[in-house]
Amino acid sequence: MQSRNIAARAGRWSAEHRKTAIWGWIALVIAAVFVGSSLGTRTLDNNKSNVGESGRADKALAGAFPDSASESVLVQSKQAKADDPSFRAAVIGVEKRLDRLGFVRNLQDPYQGDGGQISADRHSALIDFEIPDNAKVDPQQKVDLALAAVAAAQHAHPQLRIDELGDASAQNAVEDSISSDFQKAEVTSLPITLAILVIVFGALVAAGVPLLLALTAVAATIGLIGPISHISPVDQAITSVILLIGLAVGVDYSMFYLRREREERAAGNGERASLEAAAATSGRAVLISGFTVMIAMAGMYIAGDPTFASFATGTILVVAMAMIGSLTVLPALLAWLGDRVEKGRVPFVGRLKSKANGTGFWSAMVEKVMRRPLLFGLAATAALLALAIPAFGLHTANSGVDAFPNDLKVIKTYDRIQAAFPGAQLPAKVVVSAADVTSPQVKAGLAELRQRALQDPHSFGRPITLDISADKSVADVHVPLAGHGTDTRSDAALDKLRTQLVPETVGSAAGVTANVTGDTASSKDFTDVLKQRMPLVFAFVLGAAFLLLLVTFRSIVIPLKAIVLNLLSVGAAYGVVVWIFQEGHLEGLLGFQSTGAITSWLPLFLFVVLFGLSMDYHVFILTRIREAYDGGMSTDQAVAHGIKTTAGVVTSAAAVMVAVFSIFATLSFLDFKEMGVGLAIAVLIDATVVRAILLPATMKLLGDWNWYLPSWLGWLPRVRREAEPEPVRA
């Protein structure tokens, strides 16, 4: 008897031990959630996770200065000037209220020093202070008291504008806005997904099974991330990324399995035989697809950035959980439910179900393509290449403040401070390390650096401040840059600071190390590292996927063609994203303002996610085609059969993904819009143009060459499919 594959054995065991499988899965999810909630999740400190020169500077700062959050209070008037009594009274009132809080440190009076905290027109003043970050004081909690004190000062001086902005206050406001956005996405995505599944299956129970499995896989993964984060901290957006990917693949895998089981039952096979057939075929496709997706996600580890590493961990884990659940608890649930999975039939959904499955349309489409494969193949390829053309002008940059909604109060305050004190809120930080930074030689270099920066108002702003560590080993010089932090003016100013001012002044002293950090510097360093690592990520993902598909299908043509087709869909998605967001089309429709660039992290993230999800469909379809070919059909017959029989489930799965990803395009943050549009467009292209036209066209043209394996690769292991069970009539 032919040995069963892993998926078939897992499905049979689960069906025979369904109570153990179901309760075991429930126990795993509960335990993971309990452990995760008990330990909490340790998130990355963005100020300590930079790379390159900015990363070296941040490490020097972290070891020399106590952690703190910097805050600024803007006192502004259109009529009064800083020297007027009413203006001075307002400044003094703010300082007294802040001083009474007890935790405020390094309160800097704008009337002291060199006047850098008073604007050139003298209608604005900045009161700078710090909130310590230690075991006793949490800036994100204490800043609310500071904000209340500033609000009281505003109430006492209504003729002036008094606002606060800083590390802690901005982080709280942004996190609240992001949390609101993601709650909207989560609340919207679940009913939409359920509605699509109801249309697909026509029954509430069948629709609920994939959604339930996906949500439990997501919950377990978020729980498991807790203890993992204490070993390797994760980005604060990790739970949303897990939900996004987990909902997509979890629903997909369950649909593949469930639809195959229902097809077998509709063909007249018994419940047991239908389940075993689904386990041996769709279960195997889920296994291969899961590993392919995980390999793609692992490419993010090579990016050399802690945020990408945490995304890799989260996405790999949730795909693994969804895959394991589909191979274990899903067969157990189906064995327990039997034909009761069709309970809760929804009236009038039958017609919608057939339209959603779309088998009639796709069957006709595939037949047309198979009759004229060269014509359709060239036309589809030309269309995708045309969509990809804008991608050749891809320009990346950290979107920075421009990514945030303009209606946020902190953004309005930032704009006012930026207008009065250009660059003051996003200054470059020149971090100078030496045995003694107060030595005459270093002091002279610091003074020269400050003087040269003040003499170049087109590149640098005011105030330029200096902090020296308690042990006098590190000096921190804040130099405001021209521009908005991540635009060309800021980049040019940073380049001048790094390549001219610092090396020619303080950096020229013996025994001195000087590095530049700050938002502009960290953005540039991050972008530079990604550009260096992208070829390595591409090589790893493509190479690993090629090897996996080579072994799975024992063909050298299938993996090469799969990679090319997926790269076409990814390239087209890149082109659409550039056309919309970089070139500024559809701004009114999508509610954004173009920054002239694509956010730095998006191209790599899109590549690994899109490649993984595209392979998801491709593997499922190819597995069905190979199954038919091994069963005795010709290549043409197998291709037509495989695509037609998978049309319904692939269309439905794509509809779920496109709907979920499109929700992110409605969120307020620009980065999320870019991600949502990119993912939705790529899945739509892959599930239509690639799957319905390019795949059958190329397989028709290649014929039996699709299964070509050089003789010198004959040693490759055979991944066998379990023999079909004998039909058992109900």
XYZ file of C-alpha atoms in Angstrom:
730
model
C 0.000 0.000 0.000
C 1.303 3.485 -0.844
C 2.415 5.403 2.243
C 0.300 8.369 3.222
C 1.699 11.903 3.170
C 1.989 13.891 6.387
C -1.185 15.880 5.768
C -3.181 12.715 5.111
C -1.871 11.046 8.262
C -2.609 14.161 10.330
C -6.132 14.375 8.919
C -6.866 10.707 9.555
C -5.513 10.848 13.110
C -7.552 13.987 13.869
C -10.729 12.460 12.479
C -10.223 9.350 14.607
C -9.323 11.355 17.749
C -11.492 14.382 17.197
C -12.110 15.143 20.881
C -8.396 15.126 21.586
C -7.682 17.302 18.542
C -10.445 19.831 19.247
C -9.871 20.154 22.994
C -6.112 20.100 22.466
C -6.371 23.051 20.092
C -8.651 24.948 22.491
C -6.233 24.274 25.351
C -3.299 25.479 23.233
C -5.062 28.727 22.333
C -6.156 29.405 25.926
C -2.690 28.620 27.301
C -0.998 30.851 24.724
C -3.353 33.748 25.434
C -2.904 33.313 29.197
C 0.891 33.227 28.993
C 0.981 36.183 26.626
C -1.315 38.328 28.755
C 0.555 37.388 31.946
C 4.007 38.231 30.624
C 2.984 41.150 28.433
C 4.661 42.125 25.202
C 8.005 43.871 25.151
C 8.169 46.338 22.268
C 11.114 47.847 20.456
C 12.464 51.196 21.554
C 12.635 52.981 18.211
C 15.369 55.259 19.514
C 17.560 52.234 20.243
C 16.857 50.145 17.171
C 18.401 52.294 14.458
C 21.093 51.009 12.128
C 24.306 52.404 10.667
C 25.812 55.633 11.971
C 22.599 56.689 13.695
C 22.521 53.343 15.513
C 26.079 53.877 16.798
C 25.174 57.361 17.975
C 22.057 56.110 19.765
C 24.093 53.474 21.621
C 26.513 56.148 22.811
C 23.612 58.298 24.028
C 21.908 55.386 25.767
C 25.018 54.606 27.792
C 25.741 58.199 28.779
C 22.423 59.903 29.490
C 19.476 58.730 31.586
C 16.401 57.906 29.517
C 13.947 60.762 29.209
C 11.265 62.199 26.949
C 11.761 65.707 25.567
C 8.772 68.038 25.517
C 8.267 71.613 24.309
C 5.580 74.176 25.051
C 4.887 76.712 22.319
C 3.722 80.126 23.510
C 2.584 82.196 20.545
C 0.735 85.386 19.763
C -0.081 87.225 16.553
C -0.097 90.621 18.293
C 2.122 90.418 21.380
C 5.861 89.855 21.246
C 8.064 87.917 23.624
C 9.131 91.137 25.402
C 5.561 92.254 26.169
C 4.402 91.830 29.788
C 1.394 89.678 28.845
C 3.615 87.317 26.876
C 6.179 87.088 29.717
C 3.395 86.447 32.195
C 2.134 83.533 30.119
C 5.633 82.004 29.880
C 6.189 82.382 33.627
C 2.764 80.870 34.291
C 3.559 77.792 32.193
C 6.933 77.321 33.903
C 5.426 77.547 37.388
C 2.690 75.048 36.599
C 5.193 72.595 35.129
C 7.638 73.052 38.005
C 4.913 72.232 40.542
C 4.403 68.790 38.951
C 7.581 67.519 40.610
C 8.779 65.199 37.840
C 9.765 67.848 35.273
C 13.515 68.120 34.690
C 15.804 70.527 32.790
C 13.164 73.217 32.404
C 14.686 75.791 30.033
C 13.489 79.374 30.185
C 13.355 80.936 26.686
C 14.589 84.237 28.124
C 17.819 82.651 29.278
C 20.720 81.666 27.012
C 21.278 82.914 23.481
C 17.666 83.516 22.542
C 17.418 80.441 20.350
C 14.086 79.581 21.997
C 12.509 82.823 20.781
C 11.535 83.027 17.122
C 13.057 85.535 14.715
C 9.860 87.615 14.645
C 9.662 87.358 18.480
C 6.008 86.279 18.330
C 6.783 82.730 19.478
C 8.725 81.151 22.336
C 9.586 77.561 23.265
C 9.753 76.243 26.814
C 11.735 73.009 26.723
C 11.722 70.380 29.466
C 12.245 66.661 30.016
C 10.305 63.882 31.726
C 12.551 61.130 33.154
C 12.000 57.569 31.947
C 12.804 55.159 34.766
C 11.251 52.635 37.124
C 9.406 55.382 39.011
C 8.330 57.626 36.150
C 6.700 56.595 32.873
C 6.686 59.601 30.508
C 3.651 58.357 28.587
C 1.644 58.337 31.804
C 3.061 61.504 33.371
C 2.762 63.571 30.204
C -1.006 63.770 30.689
C -0.366 65.823 33.845
C 1.931 68.125 31.898
C -0.678 68.501 29.158
C -3.290 69.359 31.806
C -0.980 71.999 33.261
C -0.426 73.519 29.806
C -4.176 73.465 29.155
C -4.727 75.327 32.446
C -2.165 77.918 31.353
C -3.992 78.289 28.036
C -7.243 78.859 29.924
C -5.563 81.504 32.081
C -4.143 83.311 29.044
C -6.782 83.010 26.322
C -5.280 85.861 24.270
C -2.269 83.657 23.448
C -1.924 80.195 21.927
C -0.233 77.709 24.255
C 0.341 74.131 23.062
C 2.616 71.242 24.015
C 4.429 68.794 21.759
C 7.174 66.263 22.397
C 8.230 62.649 22.473
C 5.679 61.392 24.985
C 2.730 63.613 24.035
C 3.141 62.907 20.324
C 3.585 59.171 20.910
C 0.398 58.997 22.969
C -1.595 60.898 20.350
C -0.218 58.860 17.445
C -0.728 55.546 19.243
C -4.312 56.494 20.058
C -4.936 57.384 16.418
C -3.282 54.179 15.155
C -5.219 52.111 17.682
C -8.464 53.735 16.530
C -7.541 53.019 12.906
C -6.791 49.370 13.552
C -9.911 48.900 15.658
C -11.845 50.210 12.695
C -10.043 47.773 10.412
C -10.580 44.840 12.743
C -14.250 45.588 13.387
C -14.911 46.090 9.668
C -12.887 43.150 8.351
C -14.594 40.440 10.398
C -18.205 41.006 9.235
C -17.043 41.514 5.644
C -15.095 38.263 5.758
C -18.053 36.432 7.272
C -20.403 37.855 4.647
C -18.157 36.648 1.821
C -17.884 33.204 3.404
C -21.659 32.987 3.787
C -22.029 33.741 0.086
C -19.343 31.176 -0.761
C -20.770 28.318 1.322
C -24.410 29.342 1.601
C -24.529 28.188 5.231
C -23.644 29.884 8.519
C -21.865 26.884 10.040
C -19.646 26.306 7.006
C -18.912 30.042 6.836
C -18.046 30.212 10.518
C -15.521 27.352 10.496
C -12.772 29.115 8.446
C -13.240 32.383 10.333
C -13.137 30.600 13.697
C -9.952 28.758 12.808
C -8.277 31.937 11.529
C -9.206 33.932 14.656
C -8.000 31.224 17.050
C -4.717 30.954 15.128
C -4.316 34.736 15.406
C -5.170 34.725 19.129
C -2.694 31.918 19.855
C 0.040 33.666 17.882
C -0.451 36.993 19.649
C -0.251 35.108 22.943
C 2.947 33.294 21.972
C 4.539 36.550 20.834
C 4.473 37.672 24.500
C 7.217 35.355 25.813
C 9.123 35.579 22.520
C 9.219 39.386 22.816
C 11.113 39.128 26.105
C 13.901 37.403 24.195
C 13.667 39.586 21.088
C 11.494 42.736 21.373
C 8.861 43.292 18.681
C 7.435 46.300 16.899
C 4.266 47.752 18.418
C 2.382 47.106 15.157
C 3.068 43.347 15.325
C -0.446 42.399 16.474
C -2.003 44.191 13.504
C 0.402 42.523 11.059
C -0.411 39.141 12.629
C -4.136 39.813 12.240
C -3.703 40.904 8.627
C -1.699 37.857 7.546
C -3.385 35.385 9.899
C -6.885 36.242 8.746
C -5.819 35.953 5.105
C -4.015 32.600 5.224
C -6.180 31.090 7.963
C -9.364 31.612 5.976
C -7.641 30.489 2.761
C -6.345 27.200 4.170
C -9.680 26.330 5.748
C -11.539 27.142 2.557
C -9.209 24.975 0.457
C -9.782 22.040 2.801
C -13.486 22.516 3.403
C -14.385 23.088 -0.237
C -12.554 19.920 -1.299
C -14.368 17.902 1.363
C -17.715 19.309 0.216
C -16.878 18.528 -3.434
C -16.169 14.921 -2.558
C -19.458 14.646 -0.686
C -21.316 16.219 -3.608
C -19.757 13.555 -5.867
C -21.436 10.892 -3.736
C -18.546 9.756 -1.548
C -19.074 8.962 2.122
C -18.163 11.369 4.913
C -15.019 9.458 5.893
C -13.821 9.009 2.309
C -14.484 12.673 1.519
C -12.507 13.828 4.519
C -9.598 11.539 3.710
C -9.535 12.749 0.096
C -9.463 16.368 1.269
C -6.657 15.581 3.725
C -4.579 13.806 1.077
C -4.983 16.538 -1.551
C -5.939 19.954 -0.194
C -4.196 19.150 3.088
C -0.981 18.507 1.193
C -1.429 21.763 -0.744
C -1.887 23.627 2.545
C 1.316 22.084 3.881
C 3.357 23.055 0.820
C 1.784 26.505 0.631
C 2.382 27.135 4.335
C 6.079 26.352 4.091
C 6.385 28.483 0.951
C 4.761 31.461 2.679
C 6.951 31.011 5.765
C 10.079 30.904 3.606
C 9.032 34.180 1.975
C 8.394 35.791 5.364
C 11.794 34.604 6.622
C 13.359 36.901 4.038
C 12.600 39.804 6.385
C 15.251 38.501 8.793
C 17.885 39.348 6.195
C 16.782 43.002 6.068
C 19.014 43.757 9.055
C 16.354 45.733 10.908
C 14.714 44.806 14.250
C 11.245 45.843 13.039
C 11.427 43.544 10.016
C 12.810 40.756 12.196
C 9.808 41.052 14.524
C 7.417 41.071 11.535
C 9.132 37.936 10.234
C 8.694 36.192 13.587
C 5.039 37.162 13.879
C 4.039 36.269 10.320
C 5.925 32.956 10.288
C 4.330 31.987 13.578
C 0.769 32.863 12.531
C 1.150 31.027 9.195
C 2.487 28.002 11.075
C -0.434 28.119 13.511
C -2.972 28.450 10.681
C -1.324 25.570 8.831
C -1.223 23.322 11.906
C -4.827 24.141 12.734
C -5.928 23.353 9.181
C -4.189 19.961 9.270
C -5.350 18.947 12.754
C -8.343 20.637 14.345
C -10.119 21.331 11.031
C -10.397 17.621 10.058
C -11.573 16.909 13.597
C -14.267 19.580 13.345
C -15.410 18.298 9.959
C -15.489 14.711 11.236
C -17.580 15.832 14.206
C -19.938 18.012 12.159
C -20.280 15.745 9.132
C -23.038 17.024 6.894
C -24.190 19.309 9.697
C -21.564 21.719 8.400
C -24.260 22.712 5.906
C -26.590 23.780 8.740
C -27.871 27.332 8.886
C -28.678 27.610 5.202
C -29.199 31.245 4.263
C -32.203 31.946 1.994
C -31.588 33.428 -1.438
C -27.827 32.868 -1.148
C -27.771 29.995 -3.625
C -27.695 32.284 -6.632
C -25.099 34.533 -5.058
C -23.058 31.457 -4.173
C -22.815 30.327 -7.769
C -21.854 33.825 -8.874
C -19.229 34.102 -6.141
C -17.724 30.783 -7.106
C -17.625 32.033 -10.674
C -16.910 28.631 -12.170
C -18.929 29.358 -15.303
C -17.044 32.537 -16.090
C -13.613 31.082 -15.323
C -14.341 27.905 -17.268
C -15.232 29.929 -20.346
C -12.190 32.136 -19.830
C -9.814 29.205 -19.500
C -11.219 27.569 -22.632
C -10.641 30.763 -24.628
C -7.099 31.093 -23.304
C -6.292 27.454 -24.057
C -7.472 27.917 -27.653
C -5.231 30.983 -28.220
C -2.535 30.778 -25.543
C 0.091 32.878 -27.330
C -2.278 35.787 -27.979
C -3.693 35.852 -24.451
C -0.290 35.254 -22.867
C 1.360 38.130 -24.718
C -1.566 40.467 -24.036
C -1.584 39.695 -20.306
C 2.195 40.021 -20.049
C 2.095 43.362 -21.888
C -0.635 44.623 -19.542
C 1.330 43.665 -16.418
C 4.545 45.174 -17.779
C 2.662 48.378 -18.574
C 1.383 48.520 -14.997
C 4.926 47.914 -13.729
C 6.508 50.777 -15.724
C 6.058 53.433 -12.977
C 7.983 51.143 -10.603
C 11.198 51.943 -12.488
C 10.939 55.441 -11.001
C 10.401 54.151 -7.472
C 11.772 56.544 -4.852
C 11.677 55.610 -1.184
C 11.866 57.803 1.901
C 10.684 57.689 5.458
C 7.307 59.408 5.336
C 7.870 60.775 8.847
C 5.389 63.397 9.996
C 3.806 63.498 6.532
C 2.331 60.044 7.145
C 0.137 61.290 9.980
C -3.386 62.675 9.539
C -3.358 66.467 9.262
C -6.322 66.775 11.602
C -4.363 65.447 14.598
C -3.838 68.198 17.172
C -0.168 67.276 17.644
C 0.418 67.622 13.884
C -1.135 71.097 13.895
C 1.106 72.028 16.821
C 4.101 70.557 15.009
C 3.334 72.660 11.935
C 3.181 75.835 14.040
C 6.493 75.044 15.768
C 8.071 74.139 12.434
C 6.974 77.481 10.967
C 8.382 79.481 13.879
C 11.450 77.329 14.582
C 12.349 75.398 11.389
C 13.751 71.965 12.218
C 13.516 72.414 15.986
C 11.259 69.399 16.544
C 13.294 66.998 14.378
C 16.890 68.114 14.963
C 19.982 66.198 14.024
C 21.945 65.010 17.056
C 25.709 65.143 16.862
C 26.927 62.665 19.458
C 30.540 63.295 20.442
C 32.439 60.707 22.498
C 35.863 61.359 24.082
C 37.777 60.800 27.309
C 36.711 64.309 28.350
C 34.405 66.345 26.120
C 35.059 69.419 28.280
C 38.750 69.444 27.360
C 39.895 72.605 25.537
C 40.410 70.794 22.241
C 36.920 69.259 22.184
C 35.267 72.433 23.479
C 36.879 74.393 20.673
C 35.599 71.886 18.125
C 32.069 72.052 19.541
C 32.130 75.845 19.493
C 33.311 75.876 15.886
C 30.595 73.391 14.917
C 27.939 75.606 16.460
C 29.331 78.765 14.875
C 29.487 77.274 11.369
C 25.933 75.915 11.695
C 24.611 79.329 12.753
C 26.370 80.915 9.763
C 24.414 78.664 7.368
C 20.718 79.473 7.962
C 19.750 77.857 4.642
C 20.793 74.447 5.987
C 20.516 74.740 9.776
C 18.142 76.379 12.214
C 17.909 77.403 15.862
C 18.149 76.727 18.747
C 21.392 74.736 18.778
C 21.655 73.115 22.209
C 24.393 71.196 24.010
C 24.100 68.542 26.727
C 27.081 66.911 28.436
C 26.863 63.591 30.260
C 27.590 63.391 33.970
C 30.894 61.595 33.410
C 31.874 64.116 30.694
C 32.455 61.335 28.150
C 29.625 62.243 25.730
C 28.311 65.512 24.332
C 24.939 65.707 22.597
C 24.546 68.645 20.204
C 21.085 69.283 18.742
C 21.242 70.980 15.342
C 17.890 71.760 13.642
C 17.897 70.909 9.938
C 16.209 72.768 7.109
C 13.163 71.188 5.509
C 10.537 68.902 7.010
C 12.788 66.129 8.263
C 12.682 63.663 5.372
C 12.577 65.871 2.272
C 15.461 66.773 -0.042
C 16.362 69.922 1.929
C 16.730 67.937 5.134
C 18.752 65.249 3.369
C 21.081 67.871 1.895
C 21.538 69.528 5.288
C 22.279 66.164 6.905
C 24.837 65.361 4.231
C 26.577 68.704 4.804
C 26.591 68.108 8.550
C 28.013 64.591 8.237
C 30.527 65.161 5.457
C 31.700 68.720 6.154
C 30.825 70.358 9.461
C 31.406 67.444 11.841
C 34.608 66.058 10.260
C 36.107 69.536 9.875
C 35.323 70.706 13.422
C 34.825 68.453 16.429
C 35.471 65.286 14.448
C 39.002 66.329 13.587
C 40.206 66.228 17.205
C 42.382 63.308 18.274
C 40.641 60.598 20.311
C 37.175 61.904 19.419
C 34.350 59.902 17.836
C 31.425 61.854 16.357
C 28.280 60.305 14.882
C 25.045 61.921 13.767
C 21.585 60.585 14.598
C 18.044 61.967 14.710
C 14.941 61.320 12.615
C 16.468 62.425 9.312
C 19.690 60.502 9.920
C 17.971 57.316 11.062
C 15.606 57.472 8.061
C 18.526 57.769 5.635
C 20.512 54.999 7.339
C 17.471 52.720 7.343
C 16.839 53.350 3.642
C 20.515 52.760 2.797
C 20.576 49.444 4.673
C 17.389 48.273 2.949
C 18.831 49.114 -0.482
C 21.911 47.058 0.355
C 19.932 44.124 1.725
C 17.118 43.981 -0.860
C 19.127 41.880 -3.370
C 19.949 39.404 -0.587
C 16.286 39.195 0.431
C 15.203 38.635 -3.170
C 17.866 35.968 -3.685
C 16.939 34.126 -0.491
C 13.171 34.170 -1.050
C 13.351 33.235 -4.731
C 16.031 30.590 -4.208
C 14.287 28.912 -1.282
C 10.906 28.945 -3.039
C 12.498 27.473 -6.161
C 14.009 24.585 -4.206
C 10.772 23.846 -2.352
C 8.692 23.801 -5.540
C 11.379 21.823 -7.363
C 11.182 19.036 -4.787
C 7.384 19.238 -4.490
C 6.551 19.011 -8.197
C 9.747 17.316 -9.445
C 9.993 19.797 -12.279
C 12.501 22.529 -13.006
C 10.053 24.408 -15.238
C 7.202 24.712 -12.727
C 9.198 26.644 -10.074
C 10.880 28.897 -12.641
C 7.555 29.757 -14.226
C 5.892 30.259 -10.843
C 8.611 32.687 -9.803
C 8.382 34.676 -13.045
C 4.588 34.915 -12.861
C 4.681 36.022 -9.242
C 7.348 38.614 -9.970
C 5.105 39.994 -12.710
C 2.220 40.444 -10.270
C 4.511 41.989 -7.642
C 6.022 44.346 -10.246
C 2.575 45.414 -11.386
C 1.579 46.091 -7.770
C 4.736 48.191 -7.278
C 3.861 50.174 -10.392
C 0.309 50.878 -9.236
C 1.522 51.971 -5.782
C 4.086 54.334 -7.337
C 1.530 55.719 -9.802
C -0.965 56.427 -7.029
C 1.106 57.479 -4.033
C 4.420 58.719 -5.430
C 3.010 60.452 -8.497
C -0.069 61.650 -6.597
C -2.986 60.192 -8.553
C -6.347 59.505 -6.857
C -5.491 61.751 -3.892
C -9.071 62.934 -3.531
C -10.558 59.447 -3.801
C -8.205 57.843 -1.267
C -7.884 60.896 0.975
C -4.133 61.514 1.079
C -1.491 64.019 0.017
C 1.492 62.644 -1.878
C 4.951 63.057 -0.359
C 6.636 62.314 -3.698
C 7.988 59.023 -2.374
C 6.977 55.589 -1.114
C 7.639 54.828 2.531
C 11.000 53.091 2.905
C 9.873 49.819 4.465
C 7.036 49.131 2.032
C 8.829 47.662 -1.048
C 10.553 44.916 0.927
C 7.478 44.185 3.049
C 5.256 44.056 -0.022
C 7.649 41.751 -1.828
C 7.868 39.081 0.869
C 4.154 39.204 1.730
C 2.940 39.318 -1.871
C 5.318 36.621 -3.003
C 4.152 34.389 -0.172
C 0.441 35.016 -0.739
C 0.774 34.689 -4.521
C 2.483 31.343 -4.083
C -0.414 30.390 -1.833
C -2.828 30.313 -4.788
C -0.248 29.059 -7.223
C 0.625 26.010 -5.149
C -3.033 25.170 -4.594
C -3.821 25.302 -8.317
C -0.640 23.497 -9.390
C -1.260 20.748 -6.861
C -4.697 20.153 -8.375
C -3.226 20.181 -11.900
C -0.483 17.739 -10.926
C -3.036 15.524 -9.240
C -5.053 15.343 -12.467
C -1.912 14.784 -14.560
C -0.756 11.950 -12.286
C -4.262 10.517 -12.584
C -3.821 10.004 -16.330
C -5.010 13.248 -17.906
C -2.952 14.996 -20.578
C -1.280 18.261 -19.633
C -3.953 20.298 -21.443
C -6.761 18.385 -19.780
C -5.079 18.608 -16.375
C -4.580 22.371 -16.677
C -8.193 22.976 -17.681
C -9.468 20.628 -14.977
C -7.229 22.070 -12.260
C -8.068 25.703 -12.910
C -11.789 25.096 -13.386
C -12.138 23.016 -10.223
C -10.206 25.532 -8.117
C -11.829 28.609 -9.655
C -14.535 28.945 -7.015
C -12.378 28.601 -3.932
C -9.522 30.726 -5.297
C -11.930 33.472 -6.358
C -13.576 33.395 -2.944
C -10.279 33.366 -1.063
C -9.019 36.271 -3.176
C -12.235 38.179 -2.482
C -11.631 37.808 1.255
C -8.030 39.014 0.955
C -8.867 41.952 -1.318
C -11.689 43.031 0.999
C -9.520 42.864 4.129
C -6.561 44.615 2.517
C -8.776 47.291 0.969
C -9.981 48.260 4.425
C -6.442 49.399 5.207
C -6.619 51.765 2.246
C -9.411 53.619 4.082
C -7.337 54.260 7.217
C -5.963 57.706 7.977
C -2.213 56.954 8.045
C -0.462 57.189 4.693
C 1.753 54.128 5.277
C -1.314 51.959 5.907
C -3.001 53.258 2.769
C 0.051 52.353 0.683
C 0.222 48.896 2.238
C -3.495 48.212 1.794
C -3.592 49.320 -1.832
C -0.411 47.406 -2.699
C -1.610 44.161 -1.146
C -5.137 44.393 -2.551
C -3.972 45.203 -6.084
C -1.405 42.393 -6.128
C -3.865 39.757 -4.902
C -6.483 40.946 -7.395
C -3.987 40.767 -10.268
C -2.700 37.385 -9.179
C -6.142 35.838 -8.789
C -7.362 37.110 -12.174
C -4.750 37.953 -14.801
C -2.073 35.541 -13.588
C -4.279 32.645 -12.540
C -6.892 32.802 -15.302
C -4.736 33.884 -18.248
C -0.975 33.601 -17.817
C -0.933 30.306 -15.945
C -3.090 28.322 -18.440
C -1.477 30.098 -21.410
C 2.090 29.271 -20.375
C 1.224 25.701 -19.396
C -0.557 25.171 -22.709
C 2.409 26.519 -24.651
C 4.926 24.433 -22.730
C 2.893 21.227 -22.821
C 4.727 18.262 -21.333
C 7.806 20.431 -20.872
C 6.011 21.703 -17.734
C 7.080 18.491 -16.017
C 10.667 18.455 -17.265
C 13.253 17.359 -14.726
C 16.881 16.910 -15.849
C 18.165 13.385 -15.385
C 20.928 14.608 -13.103
C 18.220 15.741 -10.649
C 16.599 12.319 -10.535
C 17.951 11.826 -7.007
C 15.495 14.407 -5.621
C 13.134 12.935 -2.996
C 9.604 12.182 -4.069
C 6.849 13.976 -2.182
C 4.093 11.479 -2.794
C 0.367 11.956 -2.679
C -1.707 9.402 -0.832
C -3.663 7.028 -3.033
C -7.276 8.036 -3.443
C -9.580 6.225 -1.014
C -12.214 3.977 -2.456
C -15.504 5.837 -2.894
C -17.950 5.066 -0.126
C -21.515 5.923 -1.005
C -23.612 7.555 1.621
